[in-house]
mmCIF file of C-alpha atoms in Angstrom:
data_model
loop_
_atom_site.group_PDB
_atom_site.id
_atom_site.type_symbol
_atom_site.label_atom_id
_atom_site.label_comp_id
_atom_site.label_asym_id
_atom_site.label_seq_id
_atom_site.Cartn_x
_atom_site.Cartn_y
_atom_site.Cartn_z
ATOM 1 C CA MET A 1 -97.769 78.056 131.944
ATOM 2 C CA THR A 2 -99.583 74.982 132.966
ATOM 3 C CA GLN A 3 -101.995 74.081 130.212
ATOM 4 C CA THR A 4 -101.345 71.448 127.560
ATOM 5 C CA LEU A 5 -99.050 72.466 124.756
ATOM 6 C CA THR A 6 -99.736 69.301 122.807
ATOM 7 C CA SER A 7 -101.407 66.183 124.063
ATOM 8 C CA SER A 8 -98.801 63.937 122.497
ATOM 9 C CA ALA A 9 -95.752 63.949 120.303
ATOM 10 C CA SER A 10 -97.711 63.128 117.165
ATOM 11 C CA PRO A 11 -96.149 63.969 113.801
ATOM 12 C CA ALA A 12 -98.854 66.539 113.082
ATOM 13 C CA ALA A 13 -98.177 68.389 116.304
ATOM 14 C CA SER A 14 -94.422 68.132 116.195
ATOM 15 C CA PRO A 15 -92.937 67.803 112.721
ATOM 16 C CA ALA A 16 -89.433 67.255 114.024
ATOM 17 C CA GLY A 17 -89.550 65.510 117.390
ATOM 18 C CA PRO A 18 -86.651 65.253 119.812
ATOM 19 C CA PRO A 19 -83.905 62.847 118.832
ATOM 20 C CA ALA A 20 -84.272 59.188 119.747
ATOM 21 C CA GLY A 21 -81.360 59.395 122.162
ATOM 22 C CA PRO A 22 -79.334 62.107 123.844
ATOM 23 C CA GLY A 23 -76.321 63.428 122.037
ATOM 24 C CA ARG A 24 -73.015 64.130 123.701
ATOM 25 C CA ALA A 25 -73.999 67.670 124.674
ATOM 26 C CA ARG A 26 -77.222 66.499 126.286
ATOM 27 C CA ARG A 27 -75.428 63.766 128.230
ATOM 28 C CA LEU A 28 -72.898 66.285 129.492
ATOM 29 C CA LEU A 29 -75.600 68.755 130.533
ATOM 30 C CA ARG A 30 -77.488 65.965 132.280
ATOM 31 C CA ALA A 31 -74.405 64.948 134.239
ATOM 32 C CA VAL A 32 -73.665 68.550 135.188
ATOM 33 C CA ALA A 33 -77.226 69.093 136.448
ATOM 34 C CA VAL A 34 -77.210 65.907 138.512
ATOM 35 C CA VAL A 35 -73.805 66.603 140.065
ATOM 36 C CA ALA A 36 -74.885 70.166 140.886
ATOM 37 C CA CYS A 37 -77.790 68.773 142.934
ATOM 38 C CA LEU A 38 -75.597 66.585 145.150
ATOM 39 C CA PRO A 39 -74.152 69.197 147.575
ATOM 40 C CA TYR A 40 -77.607 70.555 148.416
ATOM 41 C CA LEU A 41 -79.162 67.111 148.752
ATOM 42 C CA GLY A 42 -76.235 65.958 150.875
ATOM 43 C CA LEU A 43 -76.526 68.912 153.254
ATOM 44 C CA LYS A 44 -80.274 68.498 153.600
ATOM 45 C CA ALA A 45 -79.966 64.763 154.245
ATOM 46 C CA ALA A 46 -77.335 65.457 156.921
ATOM 47 C CA TRP A 47 -79.572 68.024 158.632
ATOM 48 C CA ILE A 48 -82.559 65.679 158.585
ATOM 49 C CA ALA A 49 -80.325 63.027 160.177
ATOM 50 C CA GLY A 50 -79.429 65.462 162.979
ATOM 51 C CA SER A 51 -76.100 66.872 161.807
ATOM 52 C CA HIS A 52 -75.263 70.525 162.489
ATOM 53 C CA VAL A 53 -72.748 70.880 159.663
ATOM 54 C CA GLY A 54 -72.819 74.452 158.366
ATOM 55 C CA ILE A 55 -75.203 75.594 161.104
ATOM 56 C CA PRO A 56 -73.723 77.933 163.742
ATOM 57 C CA ALA A 57 -74.653 77.672 167.395
ATOM 58 C CA GLY A 58 -77.753 79.691 168.187
ATOM 59 C CA SER A 59 -79.184 79.460 164.665
ATOM 60 C CA VAL A 60 -82.954 79.400 164.358
ATOM 61 C CA LEU A 61 -82.508 76.178 162.380
ATOM 62 C CA LEU A 62 -81.674 74.417 165.623
ATOM 63 C CA GLU A 63 -85.081 75.331 167.008
ATOM 64 C CA HIS A 64 -88.417 73.813 165.993
ATOM 65 C CA ARG A 65 -86.703 70.620 164.881
ATOM 66 C CA GLY A 66 -89.911 68.958 163.708
ATOM 67 C CA THR A 67 -90.889 71.872 161.492
ATOM 68 C CA MET A 68 -87.387 72.153 160.074
ATOM 69 C CA ALA A 69 -87.296 68.419 159.311
ATOM 70 C CA VAL A 70 -90.524 68.751 157.317
ATOM 71 C CA ALA A 71 -89.200 71.841 155.501
ATOM 72 C CA ASN A 72 -85.919 70.096 154.699
ATOM 73 C CA GLY A 73 -87.799 67.055 153.420
ATOM 74 C CA LEU A 74 -89.869 69.269 151.114
ATOM 75 C CA THR A 75 -86.789 70.979 149.672
ATOM 76 C CA VAL A 76 -85.091 67.604 149.149
ATOM 77 C CA LEU A 77 -88.142 66.516 147.155
ATOM 78 C CA LEU A 78 -88.082 69.711 145.086
ATOM 79 C CA ASP A 79 -84.401 69.461 144.225
ATOM 80 C CA SER A 80 -84.739 65.749 143.443
ATOM 81 C CA CYS A 81 -87.283 66.755 140.808
ATOM 82 C CA VAL A 82 -84.450 68.453 138.912
ATOM 83 C CA ILE A 83 -82.818 65.046 138.469
ATOM 84 C CA VAL A 84 -86.098 63.556 137.264
ATOM 85 C CA LEU A 85 -86.564 66.419 134.790
ATOM 86 C CA THR A 86 -83.089 65.933 133.337
ATOM 87 C CA LEU A 87 -83.969 62.294 132.654
ATOM 88 C CA VAL A 88 -87.256 63.239 130.998
ATOM 89 C CA LEU A 89 -85.451 65.764 128.796
ATOM 90 C CA THR A 90 -82.710 63.373 127.697
ATOM 91 C CA ARG A 91 -84.203 59.878 127.539
ATOM 92 C CA PRO A 92 -86.121 58.507 124.516
ATOM 93 C CA TRP A 93 -89.256 57.905 126.606
ATOM 94 C CA GLY A 94 -89.273 61.579 127.593
ATOM 95 C CA VAL A 95 -90.912 62.548 124.288
ATOM 96 C CA ARG A 96 -93.992 60.530 125.277
ATOM 97 C CA VAL A 97 -94.544 62.510 128.485
ATOM 98 C CA PRO A 98 -97.685 64.673 128.160
ATOM 99 C CA ALA A 99 -96.771 68.276 127.575
ATOM 100 C CA TRP A 100 -98.532 69.608 130.680
ATOM 101 C CA ALA A 101 -96.739 67.059 132.887
ATOM 102 C CA LEU A 102 -93.404 68.418 131.696
ATOM 103 C CA ALA A 103 -94.169 72.099 131.145
ATOM 104 C CA PHE A 104 -95.592 72.723 134.619
ATOM 105 C CA PRO A 105 -92.655 71.378 136.686
ATOM 106 C CA VAL A 106 -90.136 73.055 134.371
ATOM 107 C CA TRP A 107 -92.043 76.334 134.765
ATOM 108 C CA VAL A 108 -91.952 75.934 138.553
ATOM 109 C CA ALA A 109 -88.242 75.103 138.474
ATOM 110 C CA THR A 110 -87.644 78.151 136.298
ATOM 111 C CA GLY A 111 -89.574 80.343 138.702
ATOM 112 C CA LEU A 112 -87.633 79.139 141.735
ATOM 113 C CA LEU A 113 -84.181 79.110 140.158
ATOM 114 C CA ALA A 114 -84.242 82.297 138.062
ATOM 115 C CA PRO A 115 -84.315 84.715 141.057
ATOM 116 C CA ILE A 116 -81.415 82.831 142.642
ATOM 117 C CA MET A 117 -79.433 82.828 139.396
ATOM 118 C CA ALA A 118 -79.860 86.588 139.116
ATOM 119 C CA GLY A 119 -79.970 87.533 142.786
ATOM 120 C CA TYR A 120 -76.940 85.747 144.218
ATOM 121 C CA PRO A 121 -74.421 87.314 141.779
ATOM 122 C CA LEU A 122 -76.056 90.703 142.392
ATOM 123 C CA GLN A 123 -75.629 90.250 146.136
ATOM 124 C CA LEU A 124 -71.970 89.346 145.662
ATOM 125 C CA LEU A 125 -71.416 92.431 143.525
ATOM 126 C CA THR A 126 -73.066 94.792 145.997
ATOM 127 C CA ARG A 127 -71.094 93.232 148.823
ATOM 128 C CA ALA A 128 -67.849 93.557 146.867
ATOM 129 C CA PHE A 129 -68.444 97.257 146.281
ATOM 130 C CA GLY A 130 -69.566 97.807 149.860
ATOM 131 C CA SER A 131 -73.002 99.152 148.973
ATOM 132 C CA ASP A 132 -76.524 98.162 149.975
ATOM 133 C CA THR A 133 -75.364 96.750 153.313
ATOM 134 C CA ALA A 134 -78.364 96.780 155.601
ATOM 135 C CA ALA A 135 -76.981 94.341 158.128
ATOM 136 C CA ALA A 136 -73.811 94.454 160.101
ATOM 137 C CA PRO A 137 -71.020 92.063 159.100
ATOM 138 C CA GLY A 138 -71.415 88.799 160.892
ATOM 139 C CA GLY A 139 -75.109 89.357 161.482
ATOM 140 C CA GLY A 140 -78.214 88.494 159.541
ATOM 141 C CA SER A 141 -77.694 85.429 157.364
ATOM 142 C CA ALA A 142 -74.312 84.676 158.937
ATOM 143 C CA SER A 143 -76.053 83.699 162.213
ATOM 144 C CA PHE A 144 -78.489 81.585 160.222
ATOM 145 C CA LEU A 145 -75.940 79.515 158.278
ATOM 146 C CA HIS A 146 -72.190 79.672 157.813
ATOM 147 C CA PRO A 147 -71.284 81.739 154.706
ATOM 148 C CA TRP A 148 -69.731 78.777 152.903
ATOM 149 C CA VAL A 149 -73.119 77.035 152.868
ATOM 150 C CA PHE A 150 -74.645 79.856 150.837
ATOM 151 C CA ALA A 151 -71.734 79.779 148.410
ATOM 152 C CA VAL A 152 -71.983 76.017 147.870
ATOM 153 C CA VAL A 153 -75.765 75.848 147.689
ATOM 154 C CA TYR A 154 -76.382 78.909 145.519
ATOM 155 C CA THR A 155 -73.557 78.033 143.137
ATOM 156 C CA GLY A 156 -75.152 74.615 142.773
ATOM 157 C CA PHE A 157 -78.537 76.194 142.062
ATOM 158 C CA ILE A 158 -77.032 78.440 139.388
ATOM 159 C CA VAL A 159 -75.372 75.473 137.666
ATOM 160 C CA GLN A 160 -78.616 73.495 137.902
ATOM 161 C CA GLY A 161 -80.544 76.350 136.336
ATOM 162 C CA LEU A 162 -78.106 76.758 133.462
ATOM 163 C CA ALA A 163 -77.938 73.035 132.682
ATOM 164 C CA LEU A 164 -81.664 72.403 133.062
ATOM 165 C CA GLY A 165 -82.505 75.525 131.055
ATOM 166 C CA ALA A 166 -80.225 74.463 128.209
ATOM 167 C CA LEU A 167 -81.706 70.950 128.188
ATOM 168 C CA PHE A 168 -85.266 72.259 128.125
ATOM 169 C CA ALA A 169 -84.458 74.763 125.377
ATOM 170 C CA LEU A 170 -83.070 71.956 123.194
ATOM 171 C CA TYR A 171 -86.020 69.693 123.946
ATOM 172 C CA ALA A 172 -88.668 72.393 123.475
ATOM 173 C CA ARG A 173 -87.180 73.598 120.197
ATOM 174 C CA ALA A 174 -87.305 70.080 118.771
ATOM 175 C CA ARG A 175 -90.790 69.205 120.043
ATOM 176 C CA TRP A 176 -92.629 72.532 120.047
ATOM 177 C CA GLY A 177 -90.441 74.968 118.135
ATOM 178 C CA HIS A 178 -93.091 75.427 115.461
ATOM 179 C CA LEU A 179 -95.353 77.129 118.026
ATOM 180 C CA TRP A 180 -93.195 80.243 118.323
ATOM 181 C CA ARG A 181 -91.746 80.671 114.859
ATOM 182 C CA GLY A 182 -91.987 84.034 113.146
ATOM 183 C CA ARG A 183 -92.638 87.543 114.386
ATOM 184 C CA MET A 184 -95.539 89.092 116.218
ATOM 185 C CA ARG A 185 -96.997 90.449 112.989
ATOM 186 C CA ASP A 186 -97.271 86.862 111.680
ATOM 187 C CA LEU A 187 -99.630 85.785 114.477
ATOM 188 C CA PRO A 188 -103.319 85.392 113.656
ATOM 189 C CA GLY A 189 -105.666 88.031 114.997
ATOM 190 C CA ARG A 190 -107.096 85.616 117.572
ATOM 191 C CA ALA A 191 -103.862 84.119 118.856
ATOM 192 C CA VAL A 192 -105.194 84.972 122.321
ATOM 193 C CA ALA A 193 -108.957 84.842 122.942
ATOM 194 C CA ALA A 194 -110.757 87.883 124.330
ATOM 195 C CA PRO A 195 -111.222 86.491 127.884
ATOM 196 C CA TYR A 196 -107.489 85.885 128.204
ATOM 197 C CA ARG A 197 -106.712 89.317 126.830
ATOM 198 C CA ALA A 198 -108.845 90.622 129.683
ATOM 199 C CA VAL A 199 -106.910 88.409 132.132
ATOM 200 C CA ALA A 200 -103.658 89.920 130.859
ATOM 201 C CA VAL A 201 -104.956 93.436 131.457
ATOM 202 C CA VAL A 202 -106.287 92.533 134.915
ATOM 203 C CA GLY A 203 -102.930 90.958 135.795
ATOM 204 C CA ALA A 204 -101.129 94.109 134.664
ATOM 205 C CA VAL A 205 -103.402 96.283 136.795
ATOM 206 C CA LEU A 206 -103.024 94.068 139.874
ATOM 207 C CA ALA A 207 -99.256 94.064 139.387
ATOM 208 C CA THR A 208 -99.110 97.766 140.215
ATOM 209 C CA PHE A 209 -99.449 97.012 143.948
ATOM 210 C CA PRO A 210 -96.503 94.596 144.397
ATOM 211 C CA LEU A 211 -94.515 96.611 141.853
ATOM 212 C CA ALA A 212 -95.026 99.853 143.766
ATOM 213 C CA VAL A 213 -94.253 98.311 147.159
ATOM 214 C CA ARG A 214 -91.132 96.502 146.044
ATOM 215 C CA LEU A 215 -89.929 99.535 144.111
ATOM 216 C CA TYR A 216 -90.382 101.593 147.281
ATOM 217 C CA TRP A 217 -88.299 99.063 149.227
ATOM 218 C CA ALA A 218 -85.702 98.968 146.437
ATOM 219 C CA CYS A 219 -85.334 102.748 146.715
ATOM 220 C CA GLY A 220 -84.557 102.501 150.419
ATOM 221 C CA GLY A 221 -87.991 102.693 152.028
ATOM 222 C CA THR A 222 -88.462 100.606 155.167
ATOM 223 C CA ALA A 223 -92.149 101.089 156.026
ATOM 224 C CA GLY A 224 -93.898 97.727 156.176
ATOM 225 C CA LEU A 225 -90.665 95.760 156.474
ATOM 226 C CA GLY A 226 -89.759 93.419 159.309
ATOM 227 C CA ALA A 227 -86.348 93.831 160.905
ATOM 228 C CA GLY A 228 -85.279 90.421 159.641
ATOM 229 C CA GLU A 229 -85.650 91.549 156.030
ATOM 230 C CA ARG A 230 -82.983 94.233 156.178
ATOM 231 C CA ILE A 231 -80.063 92.140 155.012
ATOM 232 C CA ASP A 232 -77.053 92.742 152.793
ATOM 233 C CA GLY A 233 -78.117 93.331 149.217
ATOM 234 C CA PHE A 234 -81.781 93.735 150.150
ATOM 235 C CA ARG A 235 -82.432 96.751 147.939
ATOM 236 C CA VAL A 236 -80.825 95.226 144.874
ATOM 237 C CA LEU A 237 -82.885 92.054 145.374
ATOM 238 C CA GLU A 238 -86.060 94.115 145.582
ATOM 239 C CA GLY A 239 -85.041 95.830 142.351
ATOM 240 C CA MET A 240 -84.565 92.418 140.775
ATOM 241 C CA HIS A 241 -88.097 91.363 141.743
ATOM 242 C CA VAL A 242 -89.428 94.614 140.297
ATOM 243 C CA ALA A 243 -87.658 93.782 137.020
ATOM 244 C CA PHE A 244 -89.101 90.245 136.934
ATOM 245 C CA LEU A 245 -92.627 91.528 137.551
ATOM 246 C CA ALA A 246 -92.340 94.287 134.965
ATOM 247 C CA ALA A 247 -90.936 91.886 132.356
ATOM 248 C CA ALA A 248 -93.707 89.360 133.047
ATOM 249 C CA VAL A 249 -96.348 92.041 132.522
ATOM 250 C CA ALA A 250 -94.673 93.427 129.403
ATOM 251 C CA GLY A 251 -94.141 90.042 127.762
ATOM 252 C CA THR A 252 -97.691 88.902 128.455
ATOM 253 C CA LEU A 253 -99.274 92.131 127.195
ATOM 254 C CA VAL A 254 -97.248 91.959 123.989
ATOM 255 C CA LEU A 255 -98.481 88.403 123.388
ATOM 256 C CA ALA A 256 -102.079 89.109 124.344
ATOM 257 C CA LEU A 257 -102.476 92.416 122.508
ATOM 258 C CA ARG A 258 -100.150 91.615 119.562
ATOM 259 C CA ARG A 259 -97.921 94.639 120.072
ATOM 260 C CA ALA A 260 -94.399 95.197 118.691
ATOM 261 C CA PRO A 261 -95.086 93.605 115.272
ATOM 262 C CA ARG A 262 -91.396 93.283 114.350
ATOM 263 C CA LEU A 263 -90.468 91.462 117.550
ATOM 264 C CA PRO A 264 -89.785 87.703 117.291
ATOM 265 C CA VAL A 265 -92.460 85.700 119.088
ATOM 266 C CA THR A 266 -89.777 84.014 121.186
ATOM 267 C CA VAL A 267 -88.905 87.274 122.982
ATOM 268 C CA PRO A 268 -92.240 88.063 124.691
ATOM 269 C CA LEU A 269 -92.976 84.361 125.129
ATOM 270 C CA ALA A 270 -89.661 83.729 126.907
ATOM 271 C CA SER A 271 -90.160 86.844 129.020
ATOM 272 C CA ALA A 272 -93.663 85.735 129.993
ATOM 273 C CA TRP A 273 -92.504 82.168 130.741
ATOM 274 C CA VAL A 274 -89.475 82.976 132.890
ATOM 275 C CA CYS A 275 -90.763 86.084 134.621
ATOM 276 C CA SER A 276 -94.293 84.885 135.371
ATOM 277 C CA GLY A 277 -92.678 81.822 136.921
ATOM 278 C CA ALA A 278 -90.345 83.987 138.993
ATOM 279 C CA ALA A 279 -93.265 86.133 140.162
ATOM 280 C CA ALA A 280 -95.664 83.295 140.955
ATOM 281 C CA CYS A 281 -93.343 80.604 142.285
ATOM 282 C CA TRP A 282 -90.929 82.786 144.230
ATOM 283 C CA GLY A 283 -93.799 84.862 145.596
ATOM 284 C CA GLY A 284 -95.553 81.669 146.661
ATOM 285 C CA TRP A 285 -92.377 80.237 148.180
ATOM 286 C CA VAL A 286 -91.733 83.352 150.259
ATOM 287 C CA LEU A 287 -95.392 83.453 151.235
ATOM 288 C CA LEU A 288 -95.097 79.858 152.446
ATOM 289 C CA ALA A 289 -92.019 80.828 154.443
ATOM 290 C CA THR A 290 -94.085 83.425 156.303
ATOM 291 C CA LEU A 291 -96.035 80.553 157.852
ATOM 292 C CA MET A 292 -92.901 79.232 159.560
ATOM 293 C CA PRO A 293 -92.900 79.798 163.347
ATOM 294 C CA ALA A 294 -90.866 82.685 164.733
ATOM 295 C CA ASP A 295 -90.178 83.158 168.441
ATOM 296 C CA ASP A 296 -89.060 86.757 168.046
ATOM 297 C CA PRO A 297 -91.937 89.067 166.993
ATOM 298 C CA ALA A 298 -89.417 91.169 165.052
ATOM 299 C CA ASP A 299 -88.765 88.201 162.758
ATOM 300 C CA ARG A 300 -92.403 87.724 161.864
ATOM 301 C CA PRO A 301 -93.528 89.066 158.471
ATOM 302 C CA THR A 302 -95.629 92.213 158.503
ATOM 303 C CA THR A 303 -99.047 92.471 156.897
ATOM 304 C CA PRO A 304 -97.706 94.587 153.972
ATOM 305 C CA MET A 305 -95.094 91.908 153.282
ATOM 306 C CA VAL A 306 -97.685 89.119 153.244
ATOM 307 C CA LEU A 307 -99.994 91.111 150.979
ATOM 308 C CA THR A 308 -97.128 91.975 148.623
ATOM 309 C CA TYR A 309 -95.991 88.360 148.287
ATOM 310 C CA ALA A 310 -99.573 87.136 147.845
ATOM 311 C CA GLY A 311 -100.209 89.806 145.220
ATOM 312 C CA GLN A 312 -97.018 88.910 143.363
ATOM 313 C CA MET A 313 -97.968 85.220 143.348
ATOM 314 C CA THR A 314 -101.490 85.987 142.106
ATOM 315 C CA VAL A 315 -100.223 88.216 139.312
ATOM 316 C CA GLY A 316 -97.714 85.605 138.217
ATOM 317 C CA LEU A 317 -100.397 82.906 138.025
ATOM 318 C CA LEU A 318 -102.738 85.139 136.027
ATOM 319 C CA LEU A 319 -100.039 86.067 133.531
ATOM 320 C CA ALA A 320 -98.877 82.454 133.243
ATOM 321 C CA SER A 321 -102.415 81.365 132.351
ATOM 322 C CA VAL A 322 -102.347 83.755 129.386
ATOM 323 C CA GLY A 323 -99.067 82.297 128.125
ATOM 324 C CA ALA A 324 -100.394 78.757 128.565
ATOM 325 C CA HIS A 325 -103.528 79.672 126.626
ATOM 326 C CA PHE A 326 -101.435 81.187 123.826
ATOM 327 C CA LEU A 327 -99.394 77.983 123.434
ATOM 328 C CA THR A 328 -102.451 75.729 123.679
ATOM 329 C CA ARG A 329 -104.278 77.752 121.031
ATOM 330 C CA ARG A 330 -101.253 77.736 118.727
ATOM 331 C CA SER A 331 -100.896 73.979 119.198
ATOM 332 C CA ALA A 332 -104.563 73.398 118.333
ATOM 333 C CA ALA A 333 -104.224 75.545 115.217
ATOM 334 C CA THR A 334 -101.172 73.527 114.140
ATOM 335 C CA ARG A 335 -102.968 70.196 114.611
ATOM 336 C CA THR A 336 -106.009 71.278 112.619
ATOM 337 C CA ARG A 337 -104.121 73.011 109.834
ATOM 338 C CA PRO A 338 -104.520 71.060 106.537
#
């Protein structure tokens, strides 16, 4: 949801702006988020410097050193943005940041972190119950990185997501909470303009392709999959992506078409925000990963995989544009209201 919510923190646009300084809870959440970033940043910095800590002999990470250094540098930059966002959300000057400059990176962070926050615990559960094991023990991800690396990194991501999400919820409620008050029946008839209602419908139609493919994989189908994709917990992760896509479509259609009149506006809006981000950003991230070199043809992504990830990313962006339009239109109505 990348468009401007409000151009500034003017009194007309935000009757009750964020507090002048962070309270104790905000300071604690900020510290938690920053500390949670350190293990990941430390590991990445060590790998860029040439260390092999956490990387087993024979791992693909030890090949293509130049490419991996660039990839590690990019992920360091992305995770460092979490620290910057926590400062924006907790410092007095953060209220003066233009809405689009804050909403877009938080939406991206949400989209990248939400699938990890949901997927990693699901993988642990399926592994604990001995189901959905598509790879032999000791294979797959274990030859990529030592298991403890996944535990440290993904736990850190989950803590980051929880802390950053709580900080943004507090900030957004104080600065923009008036935009999603009430229930769906309270929205004006033109809360979403006709062109964006059409975009929502088009996005829902296009979503049927990645939804069908990922549902097929979640049910155990293997056609169109590369051998490297058949890892522990694969089916449950595919089911998770199906759920994110379906929730993104449902939330956006409810907003665009003004369905479910008794539903609080926050419910479809939150669903559209989180799940469109998960669809677009995670789909785009995996699509980017398909461009990484692979010496073994079996590890290269298949055409159906590339098309599915590209379709998921496209759908997520379309649905996010509808949510951004809804917030921008609501903000304009608030500013012009006598």
